[in-house]
Amino acid sequence: MFKRKNINNEIENNLAWKEKNKEYLMQLQKFLDSTDSIEKEDLKNNVIAQMLKCDNVLTKAAQKEIQKYKQRLYKIENKDT
């Protein structure tokens, strides 16, 4: 039971995983630096906007999976009590 509660607390604390992930932030910065070489401003903005849409979809999918895992943990915890 103690182990499951620790895992659950860890999930709660990691919902802002992107802001804490140095590799993610470094790759994001590299991407944005790369877009600086695009001369056409509208094209640059479209590329950045599309990447952010992609990133948002991936983030929502990851958080949905984390939520499913969290719900399974709650079900297991409630069976034990």
CSV table of C-alpha atoms in Angstrom, one decimal:
chain,number,residue,atom,x,y,z
A,1,MET,CA,0.0,0.0,0.0
A,2,PHE,CA,2.8,2.4,0.9
A,3,LYS,CA,4.5,1.8,-2.4
A,4,ARG,CA,1.3,2.6,-4.4
A,5,LYS,CA,0.8,5.8,-2.5
A,6,ASN,CA,4.4,6.9,-3.3
A,7,ILE,CA,3.8,6.1,-7.0
A,8,ASN,CA,0.6,8.1,-6.9
A,9,ASN,CA,2.3,11.1,-5.3
A,10,GLU,CA,5.1,10.9,-7.9
A,11,ILE,CA,2.5,11.0,-10.7
A,12,GLU,CA,0.8,14.1,-9.1
A,13,ASN,CA,4.2,15.9,-8.7
A,14,ASN,CA,5.2,15.1,-12.3
A,15,LEU,CA,2.2,16.5,-14.2
A,16,ALA,CA,4.3,19.5,-15.2
A,17,TRP,CA,6.9,17.1,-16.6
A,18,LYS,CA,7.7,19.2,-19.7
A,19,GLU,CA,8.9,22.2,-17.7
A,20,LYS,CA,11.2,19.9,-15.6
A,21,ASN,CA,12.6,17.9,-18.5
A,22,LYS,CA,15.9,19.5,-19.5
A,23,GLU,CA,16.3,17.4,-22.6
A,24,TYR,CA,12.8,18.4,-23.8
A,25,LEU,CA,13.6,22.1,-23.1
A,26,MET,CA,17.0,21.8,-24.9
A,27,GLN,CA,15.4,20.2,-28.0
A,28,LEU,CA,12.6,22.8,-28.0
A,29,GLN,CA,15.2,25.6,-27.9
A,30,LYS,CA,17.1,24.0,-30.8
A,31,PHE,CA,14.0,23.8,-32.8
A,32,LEU,CA,13.2,27.5,-32.2
A,33,ASP,CA,16.8,28.4,-33.0
A,34,SER,CA,16.5,26.5,-36.2
A,35,THR,CA,13.3,28.4,-37.2
A,36,ASP,CA,15.2,31.6,-36.9
A,37,SER,CA,16.9,30.8,-40.2
A,38,ILE,CA,13.5,30.8,-42.0
A,39,GLU,CA,13.4,34.2,-43.7
A,40,LYS,CA,9.7,34.3,-44.6
A,41,GLU,CA,8.0,35.4,-41.4
A,42,ASP,CA,4.7,33.8,-42.2
A,43,LEU,CA,6.3,30.5,-43.0
A,44,LYS,CA,8.4,30.6,-39.8
A,45,ASN,CA,5.2,31.3,-37.8
A,46,ASN,CA,3.3,28.5,-39.5
A,47,VAL,CA,6.1,26.0,-38.8
A,48,ILE,CA,6.3,27.0,-35.2
A,49,ALA,CA,2.5,26.9,-34.8
A,50,GLN,CA,2.3,23.5,-36.4
A,51,MET,CA,5.0,22.1,-34.1
A,52,LEU,CA,3.3,23.6,-31.1
A,53,LYS,CA,0.0,21.9,-32.1
A,54,CYS,CA,1.8,18.6,-32.5
A,55,ASP,CA,3.5,19.1,-29.1
A,56,ASN,CA,0.1,19.9,-27.5
A,57,VAL,CA,-1.5,16.7,-28.9
A,58,LEU,CA,1.4,14.6,-27.6
A,59,THR,CA,1.2,16.3,-24.2
A,60,LYS,CA,-2.5,15.7,-23.9
A,61,ALA,CA,-2.0,12.0,-24.9
A,62,ALA,CA,0.7,11.5,-22.4
A,63,GLN,CA,-1.3,13.1,-19.6
A,64,LYS,CA,-4.3,11.0,-20.5
A,65,GLU,CA,-2.2,7.9,-20.2
A,66,ILE,CA,-0.8,9.1,-16.9
A,67,GLN,CA,-4.4,9.7,-15.7
A,68,LYS,CA,-5.4,6.2,-16.8
A,69,TYR,CA,-2.5,4.8,-14.8
A,70,LYS,CA,-3.5,6.9,-11.8
A,71,GLN,CA,-7.1,5.6,-11.9
A,72,ARG,CA,-5.9,2.0,-12.0
A,73,LEU,CA,-3.8,2.7,-8.9
A,74,TYR,CA,-6.9,4.1,-7.1
A,75,LYS,CA,-8.9,1.0,-8.1
A,76,ILE,CA,-6.1,-1.2,-6.7
A,77,GLU,CA,-5.9,0.9,-3.5
A,78,ASN,CA,-9.7,0.7,-3.0
A,79,LYS,CA,-9.7,-3.1,-3.4
A,80,ASP,CA,-7.1,-3.4,-0.6
A,81,THR,CA,-9.2,-1.4,1.9
